[in-house]
Amino acid sequence: MSINTSASDLGRELYRAVWQLVNQTFFDTARLAHWGSLEHQYDNEIVDEESALRCIDAMLLTLNDDFTWAERVNKPAPACAEASATQAATDAPDSTGSAVPAAEPEPVMAVLRPDGIGYIRILTLDHPGILDLIEAGAQKIAACKGVVLDLRNNVGGDVQTTAAACGSFLKDGLVTTMEMRHADGGIERTEYALSDDEFFANEYVPGLPPTSKRYLRSAPVLADKPIVVLINKRTMSAAELMTAAIVQNGTAGKVLMVGNGATPGKGIGQTNYLFMEGKYRVRVTRVRWFAPGGDWLGDCGQTVRNPIEPDVLVPEDRGIEGVQVAFKELRKMLDAAEAA
């Protein structure tokens, strides 16, 4: 009996810790109007950690947020049939007929074409050392006349790292404004911006004087060059942030977007929290970010969707089609600049 009671207490402790975390940090307080009634709603159903996790799932579902969830860390491996199917999709046979793992594409690829056009593809902004990789890619094509920045299928990453990475493409200007809830019920605001020689974060916390954190910035080796940003329906979150920052800080006639449709409009960010000595992970939507012009892209249409629309639509883009149109549009900009 004491073991069951202890398991129940442990499960309820886990449930209430998650309830309290969401209550204090979830970005949209309007969706927390009913939250108080959930604090003890499942007390009688929680008998151990597993039942607690099921009740946590039920509680989090009431937020109607696709990006806030809980999970056990280091889940058991999938069944053999599922694993085989996954492996078959990612492995290829070598010359002996044995399967070898498919190579992972590089997070950043940069190429300087013979005609002077630079191409840089950033597949993710959520990778260790991604800022250094972007800087290196930008330096590789620094001599280009113009650049195609390919952000298709990039689902984002850390807001501050992404804002800093914009330094390779921009000389100065506001990159983004990030908001999150403060403990006293107010809003903490951080403005990420670039000056000629610094990347800085101006922080505004309720009840405290403003502060500014300053960092070394990326060299703006691609700034002021004509640029075409390639996006698609899976360019989201921090990749949308980068797109908005480059476009809204760009020079008229020198920046254009090409894509197969509107982006998802994910102007929110999440934070991971670990519980029970790392056994459980809870991901909470905590951050709302705004484009330099002050517009909020929304929460992927859960309540608001204000996506980025391409200037030139390539509805059948399966890869090469978008690149070809991007090069064509960039060449138009270069020709116009030479004729001016």
mmCIF file of C-alpha atoms in Angstrom:
data_model
loop_
_atom_site.group_PDB
_atom_site.id
_atom_site.type_symbol
_atom_site.label_atom_id
_atom_site.label_comp_id
_atom_site.label_asym_id
_atom_site.label_seq_id
_atom_site.Cartn_x
_atom_site.Cartn_y
_atom_site.Cartn_z
ATOM 1 C CA MET A 1 0.000 0.000 0.000
ATOM 2 C CA SER A 2 2.821 2.393 0.823
ATOM 3 C CA ILE A 3 4.376 1.768 -2.617
ATOM 4 C CA ASN A 4 1.135 2.631 -4.428
ATOM 5 C CA THR A 5 0.627 5.729 -2.277
ATOM 6 C CA SER A 6 4.178 6.854 -2.979
ATOM 7 C CA ALA A 7 3.674 6.332 -6.715
ATOM 8 C CA SER A 8 0.449 8.334 -6.580
ATOM 9 C CA ASP A 9 2.131 11.176 -4.733
ATOM 10 C CA LEU A 10 5.008 11.193 -7.220
ATOM 11 C CA GLY A 11 2.622 11.262 -10.161
ATOM 12 C CA ARG A 12 0.555 14.087 -8.697
ATOM 13 C CA GLU A 13 3.736 16.017 -7.951
ATOM 14 C CA LEU A 14 4.772 15.693 -11.613
ATOM 15 C CA TYR A 15 1.326 16.730 -12.847
ATOM 16 C CA ARG A 16 1.147 19.786 -10.593
ATOM 17 C CA ALA A 17 4.695 20.871 -11.501
ATOM 18 C CA VAL A 18 3.719 20.889 -15.186
ATOM 19 C CA TRP A 19 0.455 22.664 -14.397
ATOM 20 C CA GLN A 20 2.358 25.387 -12.532
ATOM 21 C CA LEU A 21 4.990 25.745 -15.271
ATOM 22 C CA VAL A 22 2.351 26.310 -17.952
ATOM 23 C CA ASN A 23 0.410 28.640 -15.677
ATOM 24 C CA GLN A 24 3.486 30.853 -15.286
ATOM 25 C CA THR A 25 4.997 30.716 -18.773
ATOM 26 C CA PHE A 26 2.476 29.904 -21.540
ATOM 27 C CA PHE A 27 2.447 32.869 -23.926
ATOM 28 C CA ASP A 28 -1.301 33.266 -24.526
ATOM 29 C CA THR A 29 -3.030 34.051 -21.238
ATOM 30 C CA ALA A 30 -6.443 34.018 -22.932
ATOM 31 C CA ARG A 31 -6.102 30.257 -23.315
ATOM 32 C CA LEU A 32 -5.423 29.931 -19.580
ATOM 33 C CA ALA A 33 -8.826 31.266 -18.533
ATOM 34 C CA HIS A 34 -9.898 27.777 -17.424
ATOM 35 C CA TRP A 35 -6.489 26.689 -16.171
ATOM 36 C CA GLY A 36 -7.223 27.012 -12.455
ATOM 37 C CA SER A 37 -9.932 24.345 -12.664
ATOM 38 C CA LEU A 38 -7.401 21.802 -13.978
ATOM 39 C CA GLU A 39 -4.968 21.940 -11.066
ATOM 40 C CA HIS A 40 -6.611 19.068 -9.172
ATOM 41 C CA GLN A 41 -9.027 17.742 -11.801
ATOM 42 C CA TYR A 42 -7.195 14.426 -12.259
ATOM 43 C CA ASP A 43 -6.068 13.762 -8.677
ATOM 44 C CA ASN A 44 -8.181 10.611 -8.381
ATOM 45 C CA GLU A 45 -6.956 9.250 -11.733
ATOM 46 C CA ILE A 46 -3.234 9.598 -11.035
ATOM 47 C CA VAL A 47 -1.844 6.421 -9.481
ATOM 48 C CA ASP A 48 1.714 6.527 -10.858
ATOM 49 C CA GLU A 49 3.956 8.444 -13.260
ATOM 50 C CA GLU A 50 2.455 6.834 -16.373
ATOM 51 C CA SER A 51 -1.075 7.844 -15.469
ATOM 52 C CA ALA A 52 0.242 11.294 -14.584
ATOM 53 C CA LEU A 53 1.691 11.638 -18.065
ATOM 54 C CA ARG A 54 -1.657 10.668 -19.613
ATOM 55 C CA CYS A 55 -3.405 13.276 -17.493
ATOM 56 C CA ILE A 56 -0.764 15.869 -18.390
ATOM 57 C CA ASP A 57 -1.436 15.147 -22.057
ATOM 58 C CA ALA A 58 -5.151 15.673 -21.497
ATOM 59 C CA MET A 59 -4.490 18.903 -19.618
ATOM 60 C CA LEU A 60 -2.163 20.290 -22.308
ATOM 61 C CA LEU A 61 -4.620 19.447 -25.071
ATOM 62 C CA THR A 62 -7.036 21.999 -23.614
ATOM 63 C CA LEU A 63 -4.588 24.744 -24.637
ATOM 64 C CA ASN A 64 -5.241 23.988 -28.314
ATOM 65 C CA ASP A 65 -1.558 24.568 -29.021
ATOM 66 C CA ASP A 66 0.163 22.110 -31.352
ATOM 67 C CA PHE A 67 3.575 23.079 -30.012
ATOM 68 C CA THR A 68 3.082 22.530 -26.270
ATOM 69 C CA TRP A 69 3.418 18.886 -25.247
ATOM 70 C CA ALA A 70 5.025 16.427 -22.834
ATOM 71 C CA GLU A 71 6.906 13.191 -23.445
ATOM 72 C CA ARG A 72 9.046 10.573 -21.771
ATOM 73 C CA VAL A 73 12.718 11.040 -22.590
ATOM 74 C CA ASN A 74 14.486 8.089 -24.226
ATOM 75 C CA LYS A 75 11.347 6.264 -25.282
ATOM 76 C CA PRO A 76 11.701 2.554 -26.138
ATOM 77 C CA ALA A 77 12.855 1.800 -29.681
ATOM 78 C CA PRO A 78 10.070 1.220 -32.237
ATOM 79 C CA ALA A 79 8.949 -2.291 -33.156
ATOM 80 C CA CYS A 80 11.194 -4.222 -35.568
ATOM 81 C CA ALA A 81 8.800 -3.820 -38.495
ATOM 82 C CA GLU A 82 8.594 -0.071 -38.002
ATOM 83 C CA ALA A 83 12.345 0.230 -37.576
ATOM 84 C CA SER A 84 12.960 -1.770 -40.739
ATOM 85 C CA ALA A 85 10.623 0.407 -42.749
ATOM 86 C CA THR A 86 12.305 3.558 -41.480
ATOM 87 C CA GLN A 87 15.760 2.157 -42.123
ATOM 88 C CA ALA A 88 14.853 1.117 -45.670
ATOM 89 C CA ALA A 89 13.767 4.647 -46.431
ATOM 90 C CA THR A 90 17.047 6.185 -45.287
ATOM 91 C CA ASP A 91 19.690 3.592 -46.213
ATOM 92 C CA ALA A 92 21.100 2.696 -49.630
ATOM 93 C CA PRO A 93 23.038 -0.436 -50.704
ATOM 94 C CA ASP A 94 26.789 -0.196 -51.270
ATOM 95 C CA SER A 95 28.741 -2.062 -53.979
ATOM 96 C CA THR A 96 28.540 -5.300 -51.982
ATOM 97 C CA GLY A 97 24.773 -5.081 -51.629
ATOM 98 C CA SER A 98 24.979 -4.160 -47.927
ATOM 99 C CA ALA A 99 22.974 -1.232 -46.603
ATOM 100 C CA VAL A 100 24.915 1.887 -45.683
ATOM 101 C CA PRO A 101 23.438 4.907 -43.908
ATOM 102 C CA ALA A 102 22.376 7.716 -46.211
ATOM 103 C CA ALA A 103 24.555 10.808 -45.783
ATOM 104 C CA GLU A 104 22.988 13.687 -43.916
ATOM 105 C CA PRO A 105 22.936 16.890 -45.994
ATOM 106 C CA GLU A 106 25.110 19.700 -44.684
ATOM 107 C CA PRO A 107 23.172 22.308 -42.668
ATOM 108 C CA VAL A 108 24.699 25.072 -44.800
ATOM 109 C CA MET A 109 25.862 24.864 -48.402
ATOM 110 C CA ALA A 110 27.351 27.808 -50.302
ATOM 111 C CA VAL A 111 28.404 27.994 -53.953
ATOM 112 C CA LEU A 112 29.777 30.867 -56.037
ATOM 113 C CA ARG A 113 28.785 30.364 -59.677
ATOM 114 C CA PRO A 114 31.038 31.330 -62.613
ATOM 115 C CA ASP A 115 28.546 34.081 -63.562
ATOM 116 C CA GLY A 116 29.078 35.796 -60.219
ATOM 117 C CA ILE A 117 25.821 34.673 -58.577
ATOM 118 C CA GLY A 118 26.117 33.272 -55.081
ATOM 119 C CA TYR A 119 23.878 30.550 -53.703
ATOM 120 C CA ILE A 120 23.579 29.695 -50.004
ATOM 121 C CA ARG A 121 21.199 27.088 -48.624
ATOM 122 C CA ILE A 122 20.419 26.944 -44.897
ATOM 123 C CA LEU A 123 18.493 23.781 -44.069
ATOM 124 C CA THR A 124 18.143 24.414 -40.339
ATOM 125 C CA LEU A 125 18.798 27.082 -37.746
ATOM 126 C CA ASP A 126 18.726 24.498 -34.956
ATOM 127 C CA HIS A 127 22.223 23.014 -35.197
ATOM 128 C CA PRO A 128 25.325 23.323 -32.998
ATOM 129 C CA GLY A 129 27.597 25.944 -34.469
ATOM 130 C CA ILE A 130 25.041 27.098 -37.055
ATOM 131 C CA LEU A 131 26.125 30.736 -36.685
ATOM 132 C CA ASP A 132 29.720 29.841 -37.576
ATOM 133 C CA LEU A 133 28.527 27.706 -40.503
ATOM 134 C CA ILE A 134 26.443 30.559 -41.913
ATOM 135 C CA GLU A 135 29.334 32.995 -41.486
ATOM 136 C CA ALA A 136 31.672 30.605 -43.299
ATOM 137 C CA GLY A 137 29.156 30.102 -46.118
ATOM 138 C CA ALA A 138 28.676 33.844 -46.519
ATOM 139 C CA GLN A 139 32.443 34.395 -46.635
ATOM 140 C CA LYS A 140 32.749 31.713 -49.310
ATOM 141 C CA ILE A 141 30.478 33.672 -51.673
ATOM 142 C CA ALA A 142 31.396 37.170 -50.478
ATOM 143 C CA ALA A 143 32.656 38.155 -53.938
ATOM 144 C CA CYS A 144 29.279 37.487 -55.567
ATOM 145 C CA LYS A 145 27.310 40.139 -57.458
ATOM 146 C CA GLY A 146 24.052 38.939 -55.915
ATOM 147 C CA VAL A 147 22.841 36.024 -53.812
ATOM 148 C CA VAL A 148 20.066 33.462 -53.668
ATOM 149 C CA LEU A 149 19.304 32.539 -50.047
ATOM 150 C CA ASP A 150 17.473 29.205 -49.954
ATOM 151 C CA LEU A 151 15.395 28.747 -46.786
ATOM 152 C CA ARG A 152 12.985 26.157 -48.138
ATOM 153 C CA ASN A 153 12.021 23.401 -45.679
ATOM 154 C CA ASN A 154 13.859 25.218 -42.879
ATOM 155 C CA VAL A 155 11.675 24.891 -39.782
ATOM 156 C CA GLY A 156 13.711 27.262 -37.625
ATOM 157 C CA GLY A 157 15.775 27.293 -34.469
ATOM 158 C CA ASP A 158 16.860 29.638 -31.678
ATOM 159 C CA VAL A 159 15.636 33.245 -31.984
ATOM 160 C CA GLN A 160 18.813 34.956 -30.748
ATOM 161 C CA THR A 161 21.119 32.790 -32.874
ATOM 162 C CA THR A 162 18.989 33.443 -35.944
ATOM 163 C CA ALA A 163 18.934 37.177 -35.280
ATOM 164 C CA ALA A 164 22.725 37.152 -34.981
ATOM 165 C CA ALA A 165 23.028 35.152 -38.224
ATOM 166 C CA CYS A 166 21.198 37.932 -40.059
ATOM 167 C CA GLY A 167 24.382 39.959 -39.613
ATOM 168 C CA SER A 168 25.909 38.248 -42.652
ATOM 169 C CA PHE A 169 23.128 39.748 -44.797
ATOM 170 C CA LEU A 170 22.444 43.111 -43.106
ATOM 171 C CA LYS A 171 24.545 46.128 -42.185
ATOM 172 C CA ASP A 172 22.242 47.444 -39.475
ATOM 173 C CA GLY A 173 18.664 47.693 -38.306
ATOM 174 C CA LEU A 174 16.144 46.053 -36.006
ATOM 175 C CA VAL A 175 15.995 42.298 -36.628
ATOM 176 C CA THR A 176 13.155 41.193 -34.361
ATOM 177 C CA THR A 177 11.370 41.944 -31.099
ATOM 178 C CA MET A 178 10.683 39.051 -28.740
ATOM 179 C CA GLU A 179 8.100 39.039 -25.965
ATOM 180 C CA MET A 180 7.514 36.682 -23.058
ATOM 181 C CA ARG A 181 5.498 36.791 -19.841
ATOM 182 C CA HIS A 182 7.084 38.171 -16.674
ATOM 183 C CA ALA A 183 6.451 36.731 -13.223
ATOM 184 C CA ASP A 184 4.491 39.824 -12.122
ATOM 185 C CA GLY A 185 2.068 39.435 -15.020
ATOM 186 C CA GLY A 186 3.715 42.002 -17.255
ATOM 187 C CA ILE A 187 5.636 41.453 -20.482
ATOM 188 C CA GLU A 188 9.396 41.151 -20.905
ATOM 189 C CA ARG A 189 10.591 42.491 -24.247
ATOM 190 C CA THR A 190 13.901 41.994 -26.023
ATOM 191 C CA GLU A 191 14.887 43.843 -29.184
ATOM 192 C CA TYR A 192 17.595 42.212 -31.286
ATOM 193 C CA ALA A 193 19.334 44.628 -33.625
ATOM 194 C CA LEU A 194 22.497 45.260 -35.605
ATOM 195 C CA SER A 195 24.727 48.316 -35.723
ATOM 196 C CA ASP A 196 27.832 48.867 -37.835
ATOM 197 C CA ASP A 197 30.059 47.046 -35.362
ATOM 198 C CA GLU A 198 27.799 45.158 -32.926
ATOM 199 C CA PHE A 199 24.919 42.758 -32.533
ATOM 200 C CA PHE A 200 22.960 43.777 -29.463
ATOM 201 C CA ALA A 201 19.950 42.876 -27.358
ATOM 202 C CA ASN A 202 18.016 45.635 -25.605
ATOM 203 C CA GLU A 203 16.059 44.116 -22.720
ATOM 204 C CA TYR A 204 13.016 45.657 -21.068
ATOM 205 C CA VAL A 205 11.879 43.923 -17.870
ATOM 206 C CA PRO A 206 8.957 45.286 -15.814
ATOM 207 C CA GLY A 207 10.162 47.103 -12.728
ATOM 208 C CA LEU A 208 13.790 47.304 -13.867
ATOM 209 C CA PRO A 209 15.749 49.838 -15.908
ATOM 210 C CA PRO A 210 16.427 48.826 -19.522
ATOM 211 C CA THR A 211 19.648 46.934 -20.161
ATOM 212 C CA SER A 212 21.665 46.264 -23.294
ATOM 213 C CA LYS A 213 23.838 43.239 -24.058
ATOM 214 C CA ARG A 214 26.360 43.687 -26.843
ATOM 215 C CA TYR A 215 28.121 41.033 -28.895
ATOM 216 C CA LEU A 216 30.575 40.781 -31.756
ATOM 217 C CA ARG A 217 28.598 40.733 -34.984
ATOM 218 C CA SER A 218 28.978 38.727 -38.175
ATOM 219 C CA ALA A 219 30.727 40.591 -40.973
ATOM 220 C CA PRO A 220 28.024 41.927 -43.354
ATOM 221 C CA VAL A 221 29.732 40.482 -46.418
ATOM 222 C CA LEU A 222 26.444 39.979 -48.312
ATOM 223 C CA ALA A 223 24.750 43.206 -47.218
ATOM 224 C CA ASP A 224 23.477 45.590 -49.915
ATOM 225 C CA LYS A 225 23.852 42.952 -52.630
ATOM 226 C CA PRO A 226 20.711 42.050 -54.606
ATOM 227 C CA ILE A 227 19.148 39.048 -52.891
ATOM 228 C CA VAL A 228 16.402 36.581 -53.688
ATOM 229 C CA VAL A 229 15.066 34.639 -50.698
ATOM 230 C CA LEU A 230 13.690 31.218 -51.618
ATOM 231 C CA ILE A 231 10.874 30.111 -49.314
ATOM 232 C CA ASN A 232 8.107 27.524 -49.348
ATOM 233 C CA LYS A 233 5.161 26.304 -47.312
ATOM 234 C CA ARG A 234 7.561 24.656 -44.856
ATOM 235 C CA THR A 235 9.748 27.701 -44.225
ATOM 236 C CA MET A 236 8.729 28.473 -40.673
ATOM 237 C CA SER A 237 9.491 29.987 -37.293
ATOM 238 C CA ALA A 238 13.052 31.372 -37.102
ATOM 239 C CA ALA A 239 13.439 30.898 -40.867
ATOM 240 C CA GLU A 240 10.438 33.202 -41.299
ATOM 241 C CA LEU A 241 12.114 35.585 -38.859
ATOM 242 C CA MET A 242 15.262 35.650 -41.016
ATOM 243 C CA THR A 243 13.192 36.181 -44.154
ATOM 244 C CA ALA A 244 11.243 39.081 -42.643
ATOM 245 C CA ALA A 245 14.387 40.728 -41.266
ATOM 246 C CA ILE A 246 16.231 40.591 -44.594
ATOM 247 C CA VAL A 247 13.236 41.727 -46.637
ATOM 248 C CA GLN A 248 12.085 44.540 -44.334
ATOM 249 C CA ASN A 249 15.617 45.882 -43.844
ATOM 250 C CA GLY A 250 16.479 45.467 -47.511
ATOM 251 C CA THR A 251 16.796 48.153 -50.159
ATOM 252 C CA ALA A 252 13.882 48.556 -52.559
ATOM 253 C CA GLY A 253 14.661 46.878 -55.844
ATOM 254 C CA LYS A 254 17.374 44.724 -54.290
ATOM 255 C CA VAL A 255 15.318 42.112 -52.444
ATOM 256 C CA LEU A 256 12.692 39.644 -53.664
ATOM 257 C CA MET A 257 10.992 36.493 -52.392
ATOM 258 C CA VAL A 258 10.314 33.444 -54.552
ATOM 259 C CA GLY A 259 8.305 30.463 -53.346
ATOM 260 C CA ASN A 260 5.562 27.906 -53.854
ATOM 261 C CA GLY A 261 3.135 29.546 -51.448
ATOM 262 C CA ALA A 262 2.666 31.309 -48.132
ATOM 263 C CA THR A 263 4.747 30.312 -45.119
ATOM 264 C CA PRO A 264 2.989 28.819 -42.050
ATOM 265 C CA GLY A 265 3.067 32.059 -40.046
ATOM 266 C CA LYS A 266 4.779 30.743 -36.895
ATOM 267 C CA GLY A 267 5.684 33.793 -34.851
ATOM 268 C CA ILE A 268 6.015 31.817 -31.632
ATOM 269 C CA GLY A 269 8.835 29.929 -29.940
ATOM 270 C CA GLN A 270 9.118 27.107 -27.439
ATOM 271 C CA THR A 271 11.271 26.261 -24.417
ATOM 272 C CA ASN A 272 12.073 22.735 -23.188
ATOM 273 C CA TYR A 273 11.904 21.829 -19.489
ATOM 274 C CA LEU A 274 12.996 18.579 -17.849
ATOM 275 C CA PHE A 275 11.280 16.923 -14.867
ATOM 276 C CA MET A 276 11.950 13.958 -12.589
ATOM 277 C CA GLU A 277 15.731 14.065 -13.063
ATOM 278 C CA GLY A 278 15.371 14.325 -16.824
ATOM 279 C CA LYS A 279 12.883 11.480 -17.297
ATOM 280 C CA TYR A 280 10.187 13.725 -18.741
ATOM 281 C CA ARG A 281 10.406 16.666 -21.118
ATOM 282 C CA VAL A 282 7.759 19.362 -21.414
ATOM 283 C CA ARG A 283 7.856 21.806 -24.333
ATOM 284 C CA VAL A 284 5.951 25.032 -23.762
ATOM 285 C CA THR A 285 5.145 27.829 -26.179
ATOM 286 C CA ARG A 286 6.624 30.734 -24.266
ATOM 287 C CA VAL A 287 7.774 33.326 -26.792
ATOM 288 C CA ARG A 288 6.058 35.567 -29.305
ATOM 289 C CA TRP A 289 8.277 37.382 -31.827
ATOM 290 C CA PHE A 290 7.590 40.253 -34.210
ATOM 291 C CA ALA A 291 9.049 41.253 -37.568
ATOM 292 C CA PRO A 292 11.027 44.526 -37.760
ATOM 293 C CA GLY A 293 7.916 46.365 -38.957
ATOM 294 C CA GLY A 294 6.030 45.285 -35.837
ATOM 295 C CA ASP A 295 3.747 42.680 -37.417
ATOM 296 C CA TRP A 296 3.177 39.330 -35.703
ATOM 297 C CA LEU A 297 3.062 36.331 -38.037
ATOM 298 C CA GLY A 298 0.721 34.449 -35.715
ATOM 299 C CA ASP A 299 0.663 30.969 -34.211
ATOM 300 C CA CYS A 300 0.382 28.878 -37.374
ATOM 301 C CA GLY A 301 -3.282 29.695 -37.687
ATOM 302 C CA GLN A 302 -4.351 28.288 -34.328
ATOM 303 C CA THR A 303 -5.765 31.723 -33.547
ATOM 304 C CA VAL A 304 -3.917 34.016 -35.990
ATOM 305 C CA ARG A 305 -2.141 33.411 -39.291
ATOM 306 C CA ASN A 306 -0.313 36.278 -40.944
ATOM 307 C CA PRO A 307 2.105 34.430 -43.247
ATOM 308 C CA ILE A 308 4.840 35.660 -45.550
ATOM 309 C CA GLU A 309 3.719 35.633 -49.175
ATOM 310 C CA PRO A 310 6.302 35.258 -51.958
ATOM 311 C CA ASP A 311 6.589 38.055 -54.508
ATOM 312 C CA VAL A 312 6.989 35.497 -57.299
ATOM 313 C CA LEU A 313 4.935 32.312 -57.072
ATOM 314 C CA VAL A 314 6.311 28.979 -58.298
ATOM 315 C CA PRO A 315 3.399 26.664 -57.420
ATOM 316 C CA GLU A 316 5.000 23.507 -58.832
ATOM 317 C CA ASP A 317 8.369 23.976 -57.136
ATOM 318 C CA ARG A 318 9.785 20.549 -56.307
ATOM 319 C CA GLY A 319 13.358 21.758 -55.875
ATOM 320 C CA ILE A 320 15.083 22.810 -59.058
ATOM 321 C CA GLU A 321 12.108 24.815 -60.370
ATOM 322 C CA GLY A 322 12.335 27.327 -57.542
ATOM 323 C CA VAL A 323 16.110 27.666 -57.884
ATOM 324 C CA GLN A 324 15.804 28.314 -61.613
ATOM 325 C CA VAL A 325 13.207 31.050 -61.094
ATOM 326 C CA ALA A 326 15.283 32.568 -58.272
ATOM 327 C CA PHE A 327 18.359 32.766 -60.509
ATOM 328 C CA LYS A 328 16.259 34.300 -63.300
ATOM 329 C CA GLU A 329 14.793 36.953 -60.998
ATOM 330 C CA LEU A 330 18.199 37.752 -59.529
ATOM 331 C CA ARG A 331 19.647 38.159 -63.002
ATOM 332 C CA LYS A 332 16.839 40.665 -63.764
ATOM 333 C CA MET A 333 17.808 42.707 -60.709
ATOM 334 C CA LEU A 334 21.481 42.635 -61.659
ATOM 335 C CA ASP A 335 20.721 43.702 -65.227
ATOM 336 C CA ALA A 336 18.531 46.547 -63.984
ATOM 337 C CA ALA A 337 21.303 47.727 -61.634
ATOM 338 C CA GLU A 338 23.859 47.662 -64.462
ATOM 339 C CA ALA A 339 21.540 49.615 -66.760
ATOM 340 C CA ALA A 340 20.799 52.299 -64.141
#
